[in-house]
PDB file of C-alpha atoms in Angstrom:
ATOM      1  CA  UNK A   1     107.047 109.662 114.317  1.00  0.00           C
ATOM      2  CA  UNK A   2     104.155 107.149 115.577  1.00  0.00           C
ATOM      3  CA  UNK A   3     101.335 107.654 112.711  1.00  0.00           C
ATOM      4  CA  UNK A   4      99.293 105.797 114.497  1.00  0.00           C
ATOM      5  CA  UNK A   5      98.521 103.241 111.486  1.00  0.00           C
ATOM      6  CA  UNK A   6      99.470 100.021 113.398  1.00  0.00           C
ATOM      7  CA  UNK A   7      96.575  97.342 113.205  1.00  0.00           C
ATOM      8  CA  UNK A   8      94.060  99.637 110.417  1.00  0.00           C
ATOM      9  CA  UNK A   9      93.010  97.781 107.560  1.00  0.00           C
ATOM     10  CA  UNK A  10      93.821  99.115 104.829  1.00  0.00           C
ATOM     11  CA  UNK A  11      92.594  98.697 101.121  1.00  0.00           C
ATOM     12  CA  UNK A  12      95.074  99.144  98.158  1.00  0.00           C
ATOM     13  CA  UNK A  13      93.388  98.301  94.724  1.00  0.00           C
ATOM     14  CA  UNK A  14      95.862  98.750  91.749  1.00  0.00           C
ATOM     15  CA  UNK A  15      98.053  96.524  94.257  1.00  0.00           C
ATOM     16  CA  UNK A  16     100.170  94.203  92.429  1.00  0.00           C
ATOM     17  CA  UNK A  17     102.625  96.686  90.826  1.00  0.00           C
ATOM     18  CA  UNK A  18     104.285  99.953  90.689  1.00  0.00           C
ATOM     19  CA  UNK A  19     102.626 102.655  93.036  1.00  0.00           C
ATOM     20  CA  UNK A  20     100.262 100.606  94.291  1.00  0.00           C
ATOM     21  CA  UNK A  21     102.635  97.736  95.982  1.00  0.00           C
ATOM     22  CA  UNK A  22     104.707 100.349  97.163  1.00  0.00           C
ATOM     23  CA  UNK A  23     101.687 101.902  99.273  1.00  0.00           C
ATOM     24  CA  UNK A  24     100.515  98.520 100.144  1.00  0.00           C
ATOM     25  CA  UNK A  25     104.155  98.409 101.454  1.00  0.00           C
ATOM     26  CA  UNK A  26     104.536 101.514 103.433  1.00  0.00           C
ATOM     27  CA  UNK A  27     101.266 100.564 105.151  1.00  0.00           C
ATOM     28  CA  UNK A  28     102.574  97.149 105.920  1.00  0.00           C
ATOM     29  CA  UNK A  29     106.194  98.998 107.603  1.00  0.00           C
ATOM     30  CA  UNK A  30     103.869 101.344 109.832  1.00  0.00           C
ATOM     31  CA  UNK A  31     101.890  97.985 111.405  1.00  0.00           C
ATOM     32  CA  UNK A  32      99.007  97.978 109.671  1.00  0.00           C
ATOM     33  CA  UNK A  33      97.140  95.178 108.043  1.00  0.00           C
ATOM     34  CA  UNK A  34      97.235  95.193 104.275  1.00  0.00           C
ATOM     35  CA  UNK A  35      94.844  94.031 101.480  1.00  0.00           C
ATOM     36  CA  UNK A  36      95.855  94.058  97.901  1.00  0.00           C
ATOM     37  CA  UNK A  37      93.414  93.843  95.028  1.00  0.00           C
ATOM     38  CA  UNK A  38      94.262  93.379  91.730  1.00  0.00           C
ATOM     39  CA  UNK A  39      93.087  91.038  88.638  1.00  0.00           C
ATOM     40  CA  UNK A  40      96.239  88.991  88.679  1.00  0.00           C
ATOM     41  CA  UNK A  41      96.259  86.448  91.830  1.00  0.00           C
ATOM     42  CA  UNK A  42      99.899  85.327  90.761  1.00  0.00           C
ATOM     43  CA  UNK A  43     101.101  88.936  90.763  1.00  0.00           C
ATOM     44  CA  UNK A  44      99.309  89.716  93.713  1.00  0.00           C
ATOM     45  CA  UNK A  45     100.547  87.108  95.514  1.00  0.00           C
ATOM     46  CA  UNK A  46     104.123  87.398  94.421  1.00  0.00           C
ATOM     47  CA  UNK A  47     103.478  91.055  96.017  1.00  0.00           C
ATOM     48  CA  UNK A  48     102.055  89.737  98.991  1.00  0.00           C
ATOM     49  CA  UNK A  49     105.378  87.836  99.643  1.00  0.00           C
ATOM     50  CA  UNK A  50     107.105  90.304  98.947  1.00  0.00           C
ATOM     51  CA  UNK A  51     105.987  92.681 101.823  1.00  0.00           C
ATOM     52  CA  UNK A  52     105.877  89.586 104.132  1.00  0.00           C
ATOM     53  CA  UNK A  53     109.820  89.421 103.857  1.00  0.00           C
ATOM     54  CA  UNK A  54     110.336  92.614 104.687  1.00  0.00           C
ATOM     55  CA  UNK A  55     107.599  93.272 107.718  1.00  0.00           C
ATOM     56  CA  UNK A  56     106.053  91.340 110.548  1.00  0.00           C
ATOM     57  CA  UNK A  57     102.839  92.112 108.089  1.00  0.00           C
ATOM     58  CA  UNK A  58      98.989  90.895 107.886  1.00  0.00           C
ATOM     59  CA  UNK A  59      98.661  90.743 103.873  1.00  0.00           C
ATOM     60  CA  UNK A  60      96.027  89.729 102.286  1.00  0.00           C
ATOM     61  CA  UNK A  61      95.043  89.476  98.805  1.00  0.00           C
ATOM     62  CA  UNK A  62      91.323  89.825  96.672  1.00  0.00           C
ATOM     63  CA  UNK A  63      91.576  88.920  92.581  1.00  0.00           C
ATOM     64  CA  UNK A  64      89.145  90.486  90.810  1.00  0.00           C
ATOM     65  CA  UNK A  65      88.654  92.653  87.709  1.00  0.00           C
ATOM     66  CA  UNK A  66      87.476  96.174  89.595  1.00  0.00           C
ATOM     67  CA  UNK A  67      86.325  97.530  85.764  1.00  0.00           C
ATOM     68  CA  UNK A  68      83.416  95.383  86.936  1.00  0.00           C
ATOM     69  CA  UNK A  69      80.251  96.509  89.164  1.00  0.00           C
ATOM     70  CA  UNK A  70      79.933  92.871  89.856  1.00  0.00           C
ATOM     71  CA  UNK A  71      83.486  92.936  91.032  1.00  0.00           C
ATOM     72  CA  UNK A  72      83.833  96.179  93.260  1.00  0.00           C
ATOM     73  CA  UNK A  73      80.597  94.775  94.875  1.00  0.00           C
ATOM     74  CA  UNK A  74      81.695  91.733  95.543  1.00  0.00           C
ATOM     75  CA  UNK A  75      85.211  93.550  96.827  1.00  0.00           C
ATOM     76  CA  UNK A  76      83.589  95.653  99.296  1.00  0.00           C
ATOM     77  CA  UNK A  77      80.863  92.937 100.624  1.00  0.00           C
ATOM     78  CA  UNK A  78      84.328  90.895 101.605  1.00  0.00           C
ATOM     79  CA  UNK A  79      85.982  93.709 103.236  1.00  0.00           C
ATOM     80  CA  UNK A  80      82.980  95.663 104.406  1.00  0.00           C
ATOM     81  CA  UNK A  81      85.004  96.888 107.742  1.00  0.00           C
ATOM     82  CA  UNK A  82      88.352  98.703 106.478  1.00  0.00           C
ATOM     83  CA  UNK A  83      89.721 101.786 107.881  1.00  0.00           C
ATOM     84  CA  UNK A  84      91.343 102.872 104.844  1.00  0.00           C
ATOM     85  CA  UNK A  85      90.347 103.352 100.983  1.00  0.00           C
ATOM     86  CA  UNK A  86      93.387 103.661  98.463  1.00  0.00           C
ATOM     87  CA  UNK A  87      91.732 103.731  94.867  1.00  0.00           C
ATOM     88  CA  UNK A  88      94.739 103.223  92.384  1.00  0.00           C
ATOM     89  CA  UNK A  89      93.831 100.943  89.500  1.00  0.00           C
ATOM     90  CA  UNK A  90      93.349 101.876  86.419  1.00  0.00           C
ATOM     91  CA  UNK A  91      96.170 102.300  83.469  1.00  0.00           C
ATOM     92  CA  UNK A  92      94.147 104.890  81.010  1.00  0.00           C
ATOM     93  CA  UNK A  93      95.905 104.513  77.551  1.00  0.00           C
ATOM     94  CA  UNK A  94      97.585 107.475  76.032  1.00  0.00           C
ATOM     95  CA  UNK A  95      96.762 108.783  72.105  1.00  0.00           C
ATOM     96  CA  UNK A  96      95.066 111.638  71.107  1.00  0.00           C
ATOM     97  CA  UNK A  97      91.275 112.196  70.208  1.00  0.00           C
ATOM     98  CA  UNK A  98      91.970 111.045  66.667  1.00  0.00           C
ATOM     99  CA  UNK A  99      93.885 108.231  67.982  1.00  0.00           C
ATOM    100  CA  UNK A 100      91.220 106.608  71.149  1.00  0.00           C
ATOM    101  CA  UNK A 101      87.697 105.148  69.673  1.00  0.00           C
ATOM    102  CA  UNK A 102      84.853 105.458  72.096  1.00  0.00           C
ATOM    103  CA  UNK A 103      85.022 101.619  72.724  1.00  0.00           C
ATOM    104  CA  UNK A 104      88.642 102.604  74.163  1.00  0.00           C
ATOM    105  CA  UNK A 105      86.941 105.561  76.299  1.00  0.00           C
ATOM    106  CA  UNK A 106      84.904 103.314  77.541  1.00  0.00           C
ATOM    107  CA  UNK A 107      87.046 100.230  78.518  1.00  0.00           C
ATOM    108  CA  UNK A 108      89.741 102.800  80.247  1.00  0.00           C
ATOM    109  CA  UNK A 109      86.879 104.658  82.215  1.00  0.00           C
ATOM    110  CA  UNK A 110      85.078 101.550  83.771  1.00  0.00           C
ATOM    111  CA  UNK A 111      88.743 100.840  85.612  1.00  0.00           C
ATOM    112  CA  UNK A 112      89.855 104.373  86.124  1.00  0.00           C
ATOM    113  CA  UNK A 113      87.092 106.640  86.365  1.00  0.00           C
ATOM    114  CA  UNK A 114      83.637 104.749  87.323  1.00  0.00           C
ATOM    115  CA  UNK A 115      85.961 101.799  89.874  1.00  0.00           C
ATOM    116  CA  UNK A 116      87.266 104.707  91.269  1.00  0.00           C
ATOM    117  CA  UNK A 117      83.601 106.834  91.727  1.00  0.00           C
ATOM    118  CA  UNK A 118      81.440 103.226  92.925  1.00  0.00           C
ATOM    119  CA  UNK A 119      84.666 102.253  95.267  1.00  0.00           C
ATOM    120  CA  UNK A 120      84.328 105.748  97.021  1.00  0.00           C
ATOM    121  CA  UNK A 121      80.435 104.945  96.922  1.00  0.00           C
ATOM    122  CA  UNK A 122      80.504 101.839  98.385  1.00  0.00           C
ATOM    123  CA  UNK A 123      83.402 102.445 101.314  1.00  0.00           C
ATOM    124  CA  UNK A 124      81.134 105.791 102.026  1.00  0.00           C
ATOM    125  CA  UNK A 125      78.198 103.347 102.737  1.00  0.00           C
ATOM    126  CA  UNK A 126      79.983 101.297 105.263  1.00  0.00           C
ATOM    127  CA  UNK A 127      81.985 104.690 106.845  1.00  0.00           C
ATOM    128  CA  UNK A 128      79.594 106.995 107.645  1.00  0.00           C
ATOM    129  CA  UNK A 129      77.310 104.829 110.243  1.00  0.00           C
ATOM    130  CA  UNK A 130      81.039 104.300 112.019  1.00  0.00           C
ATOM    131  CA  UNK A 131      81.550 107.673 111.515  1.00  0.00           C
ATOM    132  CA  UNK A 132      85.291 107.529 110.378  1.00  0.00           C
ATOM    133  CA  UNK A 133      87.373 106.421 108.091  1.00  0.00           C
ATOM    134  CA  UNK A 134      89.565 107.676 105.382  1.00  0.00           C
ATOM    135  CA  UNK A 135      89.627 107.611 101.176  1.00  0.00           C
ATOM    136  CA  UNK A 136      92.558 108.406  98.966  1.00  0.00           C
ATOM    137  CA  UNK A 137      92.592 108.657  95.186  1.00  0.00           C
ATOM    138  CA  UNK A 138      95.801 107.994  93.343  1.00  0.00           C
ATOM    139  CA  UNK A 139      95.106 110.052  90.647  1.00  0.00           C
ATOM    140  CA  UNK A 140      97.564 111.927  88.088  1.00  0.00           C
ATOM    141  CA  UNK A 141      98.951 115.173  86.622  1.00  0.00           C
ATOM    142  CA  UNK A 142      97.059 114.739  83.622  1.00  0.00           C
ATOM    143  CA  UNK A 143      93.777 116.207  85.413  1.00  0.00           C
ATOM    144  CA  UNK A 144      95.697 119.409  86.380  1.00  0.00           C
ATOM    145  CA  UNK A 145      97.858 119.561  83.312  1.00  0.00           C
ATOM    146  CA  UNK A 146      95.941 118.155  80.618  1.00  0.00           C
ATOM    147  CA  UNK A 147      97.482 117.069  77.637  1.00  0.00           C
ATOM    148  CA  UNK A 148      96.535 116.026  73.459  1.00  0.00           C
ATOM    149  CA  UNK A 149      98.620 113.540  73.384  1.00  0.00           C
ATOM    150  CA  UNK A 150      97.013 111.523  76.597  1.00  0.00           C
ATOM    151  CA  UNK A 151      93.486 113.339  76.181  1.00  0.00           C
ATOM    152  CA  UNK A 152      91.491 110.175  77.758  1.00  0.00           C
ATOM    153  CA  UNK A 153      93.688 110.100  80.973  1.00  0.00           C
ATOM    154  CA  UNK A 154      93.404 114.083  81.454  1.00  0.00           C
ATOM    155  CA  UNK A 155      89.797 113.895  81.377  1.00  0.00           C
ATOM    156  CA  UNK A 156      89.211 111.301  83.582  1.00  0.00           C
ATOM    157  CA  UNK A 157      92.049 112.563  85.702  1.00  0.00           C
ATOM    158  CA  UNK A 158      90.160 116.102  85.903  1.00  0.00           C
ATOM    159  CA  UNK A 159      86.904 114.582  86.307  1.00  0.00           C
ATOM    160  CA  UNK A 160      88.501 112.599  89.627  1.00  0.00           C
ATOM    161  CA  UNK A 161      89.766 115.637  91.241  1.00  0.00           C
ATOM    162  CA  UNK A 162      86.865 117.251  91.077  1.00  0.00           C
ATOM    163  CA  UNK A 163      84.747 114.194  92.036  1.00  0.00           C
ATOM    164  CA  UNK A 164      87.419 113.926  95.019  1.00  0.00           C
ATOM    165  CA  UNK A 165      86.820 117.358  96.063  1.00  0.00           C
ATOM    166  CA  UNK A 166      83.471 117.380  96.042  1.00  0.00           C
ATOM    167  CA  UNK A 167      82.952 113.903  98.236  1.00  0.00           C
ATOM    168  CA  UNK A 168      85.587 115.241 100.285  1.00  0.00           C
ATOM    169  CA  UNK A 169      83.685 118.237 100.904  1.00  0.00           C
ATOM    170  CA  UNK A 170      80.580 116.892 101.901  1.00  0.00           C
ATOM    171  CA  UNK A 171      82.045 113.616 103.807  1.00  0.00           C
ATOM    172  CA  UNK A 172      83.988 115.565 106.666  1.00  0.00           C
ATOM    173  CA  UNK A 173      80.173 116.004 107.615  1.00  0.00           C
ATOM    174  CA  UNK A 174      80.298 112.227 109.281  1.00  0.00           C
ATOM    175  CA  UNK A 175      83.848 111.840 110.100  1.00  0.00           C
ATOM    176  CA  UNK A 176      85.369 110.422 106.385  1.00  0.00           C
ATOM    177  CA  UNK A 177      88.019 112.430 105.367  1.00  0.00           C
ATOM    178  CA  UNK A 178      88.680 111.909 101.386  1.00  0.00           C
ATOM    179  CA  UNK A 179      91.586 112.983  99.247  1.00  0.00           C
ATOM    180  CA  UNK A 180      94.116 112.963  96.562  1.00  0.00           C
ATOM    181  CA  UNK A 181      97.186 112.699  94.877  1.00  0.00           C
ATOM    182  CA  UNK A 182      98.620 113.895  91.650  1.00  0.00           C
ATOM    183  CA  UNK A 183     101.769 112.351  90.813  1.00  0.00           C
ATOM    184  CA  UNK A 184     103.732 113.063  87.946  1.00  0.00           C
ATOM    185  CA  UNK A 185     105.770 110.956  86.249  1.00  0.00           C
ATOM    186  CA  UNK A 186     107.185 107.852  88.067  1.00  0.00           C
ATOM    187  CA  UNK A 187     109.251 105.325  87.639  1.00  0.00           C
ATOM    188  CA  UNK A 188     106.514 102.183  86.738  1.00  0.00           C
ATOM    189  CA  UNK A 189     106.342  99.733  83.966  1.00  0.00           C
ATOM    190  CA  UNK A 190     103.330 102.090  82.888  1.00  0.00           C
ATOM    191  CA  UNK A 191     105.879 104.882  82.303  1.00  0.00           C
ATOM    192  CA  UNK A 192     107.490 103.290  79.531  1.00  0.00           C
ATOM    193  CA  UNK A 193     104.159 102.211  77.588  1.00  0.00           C
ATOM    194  CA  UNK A 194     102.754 105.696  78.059  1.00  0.00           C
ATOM    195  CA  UNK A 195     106.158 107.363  77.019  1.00  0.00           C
ATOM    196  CA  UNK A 196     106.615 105.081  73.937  1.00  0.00           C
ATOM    197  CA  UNK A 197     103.414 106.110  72.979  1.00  0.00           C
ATOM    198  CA  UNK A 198     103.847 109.768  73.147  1.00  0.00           C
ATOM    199  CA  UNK A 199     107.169 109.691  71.331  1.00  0.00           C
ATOM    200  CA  UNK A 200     105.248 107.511  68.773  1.00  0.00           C
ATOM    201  CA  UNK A 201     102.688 110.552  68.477  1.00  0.00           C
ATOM    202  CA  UNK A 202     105.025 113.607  69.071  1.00  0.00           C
ATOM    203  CA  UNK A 203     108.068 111.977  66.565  1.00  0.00           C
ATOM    204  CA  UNK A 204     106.924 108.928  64.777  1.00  0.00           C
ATOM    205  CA  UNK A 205     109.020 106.664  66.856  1.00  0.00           C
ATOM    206  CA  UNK A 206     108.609 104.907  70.116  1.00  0.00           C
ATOM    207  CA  UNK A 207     112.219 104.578  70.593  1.00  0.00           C
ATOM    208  CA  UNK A 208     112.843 108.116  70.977  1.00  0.00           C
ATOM    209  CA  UNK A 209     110.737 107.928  74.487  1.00  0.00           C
ATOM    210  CA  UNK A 210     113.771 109.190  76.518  1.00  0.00           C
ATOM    211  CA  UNK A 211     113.565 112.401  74.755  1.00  0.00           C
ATOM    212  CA  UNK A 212     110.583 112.918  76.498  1.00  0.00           C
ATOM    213  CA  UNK A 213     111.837 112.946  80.266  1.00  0.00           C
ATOM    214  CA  UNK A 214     114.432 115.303  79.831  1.00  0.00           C
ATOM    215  CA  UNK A 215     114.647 118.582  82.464  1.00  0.00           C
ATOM    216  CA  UNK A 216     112.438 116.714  85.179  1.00  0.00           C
ATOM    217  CA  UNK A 217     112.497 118.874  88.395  1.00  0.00           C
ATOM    218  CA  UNK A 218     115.339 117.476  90.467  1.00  0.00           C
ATOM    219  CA  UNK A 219     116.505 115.449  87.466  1.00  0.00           C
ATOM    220  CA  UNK A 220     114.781 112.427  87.749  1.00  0.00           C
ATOM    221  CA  UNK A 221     111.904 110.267  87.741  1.00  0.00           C
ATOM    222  CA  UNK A 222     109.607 110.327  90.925  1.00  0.00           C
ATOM    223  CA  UNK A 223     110.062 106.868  92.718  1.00  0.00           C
ATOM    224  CA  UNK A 224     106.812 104.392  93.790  1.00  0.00           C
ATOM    225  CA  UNK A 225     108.136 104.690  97.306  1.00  0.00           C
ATOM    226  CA  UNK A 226     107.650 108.725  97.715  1.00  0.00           C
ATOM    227  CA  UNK A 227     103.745 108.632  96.469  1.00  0.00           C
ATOM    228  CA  UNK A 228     103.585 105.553  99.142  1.00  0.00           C
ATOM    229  CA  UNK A 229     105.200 107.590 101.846  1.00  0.00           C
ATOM    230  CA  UNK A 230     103.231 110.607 100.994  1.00  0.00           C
ATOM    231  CA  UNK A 231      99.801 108.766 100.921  1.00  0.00           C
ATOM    232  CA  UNK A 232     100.861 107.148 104.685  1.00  0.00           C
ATOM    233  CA  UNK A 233     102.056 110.516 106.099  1.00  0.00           C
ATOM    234  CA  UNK A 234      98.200 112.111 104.908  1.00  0.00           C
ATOM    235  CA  UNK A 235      96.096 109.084 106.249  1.00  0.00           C
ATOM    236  CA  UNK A 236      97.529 109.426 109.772  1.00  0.00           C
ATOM    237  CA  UNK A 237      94.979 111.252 112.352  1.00  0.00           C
ATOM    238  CA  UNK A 238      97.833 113.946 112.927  1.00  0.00           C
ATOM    239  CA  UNK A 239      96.314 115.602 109.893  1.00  0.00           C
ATOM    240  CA  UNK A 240      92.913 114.495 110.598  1.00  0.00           C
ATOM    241  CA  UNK A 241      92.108 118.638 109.260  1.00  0.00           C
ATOM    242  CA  UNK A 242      93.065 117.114 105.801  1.00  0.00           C
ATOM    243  CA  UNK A 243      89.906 116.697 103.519  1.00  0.00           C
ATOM    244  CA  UNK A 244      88.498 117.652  99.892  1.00  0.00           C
ATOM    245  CA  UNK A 245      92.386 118.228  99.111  1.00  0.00           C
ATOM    246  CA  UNK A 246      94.361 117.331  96.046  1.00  0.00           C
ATOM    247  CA  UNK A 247      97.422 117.382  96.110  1.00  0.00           C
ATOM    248  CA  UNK A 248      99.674 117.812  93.014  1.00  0.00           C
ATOM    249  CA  UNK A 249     103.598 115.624  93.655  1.00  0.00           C
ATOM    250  CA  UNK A 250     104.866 116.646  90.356  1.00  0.00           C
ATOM    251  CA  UNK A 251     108.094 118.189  91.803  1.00  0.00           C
ATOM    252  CA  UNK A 252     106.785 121.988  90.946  1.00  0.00           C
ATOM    253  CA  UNK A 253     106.815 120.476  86.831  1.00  0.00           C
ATOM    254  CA  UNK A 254     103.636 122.538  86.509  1.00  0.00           C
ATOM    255  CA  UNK A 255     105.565 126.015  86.777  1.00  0.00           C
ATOM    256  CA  UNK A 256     108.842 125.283  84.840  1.00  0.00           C
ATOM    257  CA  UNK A 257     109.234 126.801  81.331  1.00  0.00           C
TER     258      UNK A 257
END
């Protein structure tokens, strides 16, 4: 199927790594013109390369530190005319309440939570007079599914869905159509580090982390590439209907016993 992507330009931030250079990637095999944005220009461009050996693709690549308002602005005032919003940075540290200090709650939100909120802000501001354009939130499980043992990331991932329904909502009004994703576990670097840390907090010992994915639904970890192929398949006009959804990829792990 045609999804019509070829020559939109499209925004991935989170795009160095793991979910987010695999979206940047699926983007890039439908035609259309890429940017990544992430802190690390050597990792970015390394990604960037990448995707330029596999596709006839226009990548382009933005350092900067999105935990900053500085930053995002700055972001957004260089790319003022994209088609497409994909909001994925953030890596919100897992612990429990007793575990995360307030300076931690704060440090993981300004990425996560508030990038995510004044990156939907800003791409609104340049969207609506054009009347189209599309926003999707990479967000997590955790919001749907909360959990003790990651209590930072379920409440910012709770507070995201219903931020994404509510801008969602209201931006169909002008033509944006906004949206989400949940995915569960996947197989990232950030996997491991958030796995070690639960096994740390459910048994005392990192190194007892594989205990922990047992009895996934189809028996495995979700890959990078099906969130990216996902994400592509929603931000084609075919389901132009599609707004003030999220939408949970966690393989039906909500409903097993």
């Amino acid at each position: 199927m045609d999804l019509q992507l070829a020559g939109k330009k499209v925004l991935v931030t989170g795009g160095s790594k793991g979910i987010g250079v695999a979206i940047g990637e699926a983007f890039a095999a439908e035609g259309a013109n890429v940017i990544l944005v992430s802190r690390s220009a050597d990792s970015l461009n390394a990604a960037a390369d990448d995707i330029r050996s596999r596709h006839q693709a226009n990548v382009t690549t933005h350092a900067a530190d999105l935990s900053q308002e500085s930053a995002r602005e700055a972001t957004m005032a260089r790319f003022p005319d994209i088609d497409i919003l994909v909001n994925n940075a953030g890596a919100i540290p897992g612990g429990s309440i007793l575990d995360m200090s307030m300076a931690k709650w704060t440090e993981a939100w300004a990425l996560k939570v508030m990038g995510y909120i004044h990156m939907t802000q800003l791409a609104l501001q340049q969207m609506k007079p054009r009347k189209s354009g599309t926003i999707i939130n990479i967000i997590g499980m955790a919001g749907p599914a909360p959990r003790w043992d990651y209590i930072c990331g379920s409440t910012g991932n709770a507070g995201l869905n219903a931020f994404t329904k509510g801008i969602g909502s209201g931006a169909a009004d002008f033509g944006v159509r906004v949206f989400g994703i949940n995915p569960a576990a996947t197989r990232t670097d950030r996997i491991m580090t958030l796995t070690k840390t639960r096994a740390q907090t459910t048994f005392g010992d990192e190194n007892r982390w594989e205990e922990l994915l047992q009895g996934l639904p189809f028996g495995r970890l979700k890959e990078p590439q099906e969130v990216a192929a996902l994400t592509v398949m929603l931000a084609a006009p075919q389901v132009a209907y599609l707004s003030g959804t999220v939408i949970d990829m966690d393989g039906g792990g909500q409903y097993r016993r």
